[in-house]
Amino acid sequence: MKRKLVLKATVVFLSILGLASLLEFGLAETPETISAPSPKQIEIEWSAEEHLIAANLFEETAARLEAKVGHLEQRIARFTKKPYLDPKGFKRQGWRLLMGSHRAELKELLEQIAWHYEQAKQLNAMAVPHGEGKNGKS
């Protein structure tokens, strides 16, 4: 009986200690918290070449998403032609929802691509002073 009581007390004590350490760990401040850069910081810190690289990476991701949407459209068409494969339409409805989320993500990517190209264009325009010839003389 006494052994069970001691065992219970130990378990409770260790549980409280564990919870307290987790709580303390969660409340601890990190000296260097890295946050996402603001668009203004990106505008200032990125070069035109970096904007073009980012736009190219986003274009690759957009191409993959477009391929996924196309594949889902083919699946839906196949299952529409053969309704006995999905009699209640659950799969088709799920694929339509997934297609919608992919299209929304694709729209955001296209906006980011356009923004990066615009920033690169502006930075390139600022880098070349007006009035200079090709040989660098005015």
Tab-separated table of C-alpha atoms in Angstrom:
chain	number	residue	atom	x	y	z
A	1	MET	CA	0.000	0.000	0.000
A	2	LYS	CA	2.756	2.411	0.971
A	3	ARG	CA	4.709	1.444	-2.127
A	4	LYS	CA	1.745	2.324	-4.393
A	5	LEU	CA	1.394	5.681	-2.681
A	6	VAL	CA	5.100	6.456	-3.144
A	7	LEU	CA	4.924	5.354	-6.786
A	8	LYS	CA	1.861	7.551	-7.381
A	9	ALA	CA	3.523	10.531	-5.718
A	10	THR	CA	6.646	10.038	-7.833
A	11	VAL	CA	4.640	9.869	-11.054
A	12	VAL	CA	2.689	13.006	-10.130
A	13	PHE	CA	5.896	14.846	-9.184
A	14	LEU	CA	7.622	13.879	-12.448
A	15	SER	CA	4.548	14.845	-14.459
A	16	ILE	CA	4.403	18.264	-12.817
A	17	LEU	CA	8.135	18.707	-13.314
A	18	GLY	CA	7.825	17.756	-16.997
A	19	LEU	CA	4.925	20.123	-17.576
A	20	ALA	CA	6.710	22.944	-15.802
A	21	SER	CA	9.832	22.456	-17.914
A	22	LEU	CA	7.753	22.411	-21.094
A	23	LEU	CA	5.988	25.582	-20.035
A	24	GLU	CA	9.288	27.253	-19.197
A	25	PHE	CA	10.766	26.140	-22.499
A	26	GLY	CA	7.785	27.569	-24.369
A	27	LEU	CA	8.023	30.914	-22.606
A	28	ALA	CA	11.772	31.239	-23.037
A	29	GLU	CA	12.874	34.042	-25.327
A	30	THR	CA	15.273	33.318	-28.102
A	31	PRO	CA	18.034	35.883	-28.498
A	32	GLU	CA	17.836	36.026	-32.305
A	33	THR	CA	14.372	35.493	-33.658
A	34	ILE	CA	14.464	35.318	-37.424
A	35	SER	CA	11.340	36.720	-38.988
A	36	ALA	CA	10.307	36.805	-42.598
A	37	PRO	CA	11.662	39.870	-44.348
A	38	SER	CA	9.170	42.577	-45.170
A	39	PRO	CA	8.608	43.482	-48.811
A	40	LYS	CA	10.434	46.765	-48.174
A	41	GLN	CA	13.509	44.892	-46.870
A	42	ILE	CA	13.417	42.558	-49.874
A	43	GLU	CA	13.137	45.550	-52.161
A	44	ILE	CA	16.226	47.124	-50.629
A	45	GLU	CA	18.376	44.060	-50.056
A	46	TRP	CA	17.775	41.937	-53.161
A	47	SER	CA	19.560	42.469	-56.432
A	48	ALA	CA	17.875	42.236	-59.818
A	49	GLU	CA	19.548	38.889	-60.432
A	50	GLU	CA	18.166	37.473	-57.187
A	51	HIS	CA	14.665	38.614	-58.160
A	52	LEU	CA	15.033	36.833	-61.497
A	53	ILE	CA	16.236	33.661	-59.794
A	54	ALA	CA	13.273	33.765	-57.399
A	55	ALA	CA	10.879	34.329	-60.317
A	56	ASN	CA	12.368	31.338	-62.145
A	57	LEU	CA	11.973	29.136	-59.077
A	58	PHE	CA	8.365	30.235	-58.703
A	59	GLU	CA	7.796	29.512	-62.406
A	60	GLU	CA	9.065	25.946	-61.918
A	61	THR	CA	6.706	25.478	-58.980
A	62	ALA	CA	3.844	26.951	-61.019
A	63	ALA	CA	4.571	24.539	-63.874
A	64	ARG	CA	4.416	21.597	-61.447
A	65	LEU	CA	1.119	22.864	-60.055
A	66	GLU	CA	-0.315	23.283	-63.555
A	67	ALA	CA	0.676	19.687	-64.318
A	68	LYS	CA	-1.067	18.505	-61.135
A	69	VAL	CA	-4.234	20.413	-62.074
A	70	GLY	CA	-4.149	18.876	-65.559
A	71	HIS	CA	-3.735	15.411	-64.101
A	72	LEU	CA	-6.661	15.950	-61.738
A	73	GLU	CA	-8.822	17.191	-64.629
A	74	GLN	CA	-8.009	13.997	-66.548
A	75	ARG	CA	-8.917	11.872	-63.533
A	76	ILE	CA	-12.218	13.657	-63.095
A	77	ALA	CA	-13.009	13.249	-66.807
A	78	ARG	CA	-12.161	9.532	-66.653
A	79	PHE	CA	-14.373	8.987	-63.623
A	80	THR	CA	-17.166	11.046	-65.204
A	81	LYS	CA	-17.145	8.734	-68.219
A	82	LYS	CA	-17.245	5.700	-65.914
A	83	PRO	CA	-19.544	6.710	-63.034
A	84	TYR	CA	-19.634	3.151	-61.679
A	85	LEU	CA	-16.038	3.648	-60.447
A	86	ASP	CA	-17.202	6.471	-58.151
A	87	PRO	CA	-20.981	6.042	-57.736
A	88	LYS	CA	-21.411	8.672	-55.021
A	89	GLY	CA	-18.905	11.135	-56.478
A	90	PHE	CA	-16.732	11.374	-53.366
A	91	LYS	CA	-13.448	10.995	-55.238
A	92	ARG	CA	-14.423	13.476	-57.938
A	93	GLN	CA	-15.558	16.019	-55.356
A	94	GLY	CA	-12.314	15.610	-53.409
A	95	TRP	CA	-10.287	16.078	-56.573
A	96	ARG	CA	-12.295	19.200	-57.459
A	97	LEU	CA	-11.525	20.654	-54.039
A	98	LEU	CA	-7.845	19.809	-54.428
A	99	MET	CA	-7.864	21.386	-57.887
A	100	GLY	CA	-9.380	24.541	-56.419
A	101	SER	CA	-6.681	24.801	-53.787
A	102	HIS	CA	-3.982	24.188	-56.411
A	103	ARG	CA	-5.477	26.917	-58.610
A	104	ALA	CA	-5.557	29.373	-55.705
A	105	GLU	CA	-1.910	28.600	-54.930
A	106	LEU	CA	-1.091	28.949	-58.619
A	107	LYS	CA	-2.731	32.392	-58.706
A	108	GLU	CA	-0.582	33.522	-55.752
A	109	LEU	CA	2.550	32.166	-57.428
A	110	LEU	CA	1.768	34.039	-60.640
A	111	GLU	CA	1.348	37.262	-58.657
A	112	GLN	CA	4.703	36.685	-56.940
A	113	ILE	CA	6.358	35.940	-60.280
A	114	ALA	CA	5.017	39.183	-61.737
A	115	TRP	CA	6.158	41.115	-58.646
A	116	HIS	CA	9.693	39.684	-58.818
A	117	TYR	CA	9.966	40.483	-62.532
A	118	GLU	CA	8.727	44.016	-61.883
A	119	GLN	CA	11.271	44.480	-59.082
A	120	ALA	CA	14.088	43.162	-61.288
A	121	LYS	CA	13.003	45.510	-64.068
A	122	GLN	CA	12.993	48.491	-61.694
A	123	LEU	CA	16.388	47.587	-60.233
A	124	ASN	CA	17.874	47.190	-63.718
A	125	ALA	CA	16.449	50.557	-64.721
A	126	MET	CA	18.003	52.165	-61.620
A	127	ALA	CA	21.373	50.489	-62.235
A	128	VAL	CA	21.805	51.975	-65.714
A	129	PRO	CA	22.141	55.752	-65.435
A	130	HIS	CA	20.313	57.686	-68.139
A	131	GLY	CA	22.406	59.536	-70.672
A	132	GLU	CA	25.403	57.165	-70.638
A	133	GLY	CA	26.485	55.620	-73.886
A	134	LYS	CA	27.715	52.114	-74.437
A	135	ASN	CA	31.333	53.043	-73.858
A	136	GLY	CA	30.605	54.757	-70.547
A	137	LYS	CA	31.139	58.331	-71.791
A	138	SER	CA	28.486	61.037	-71.685
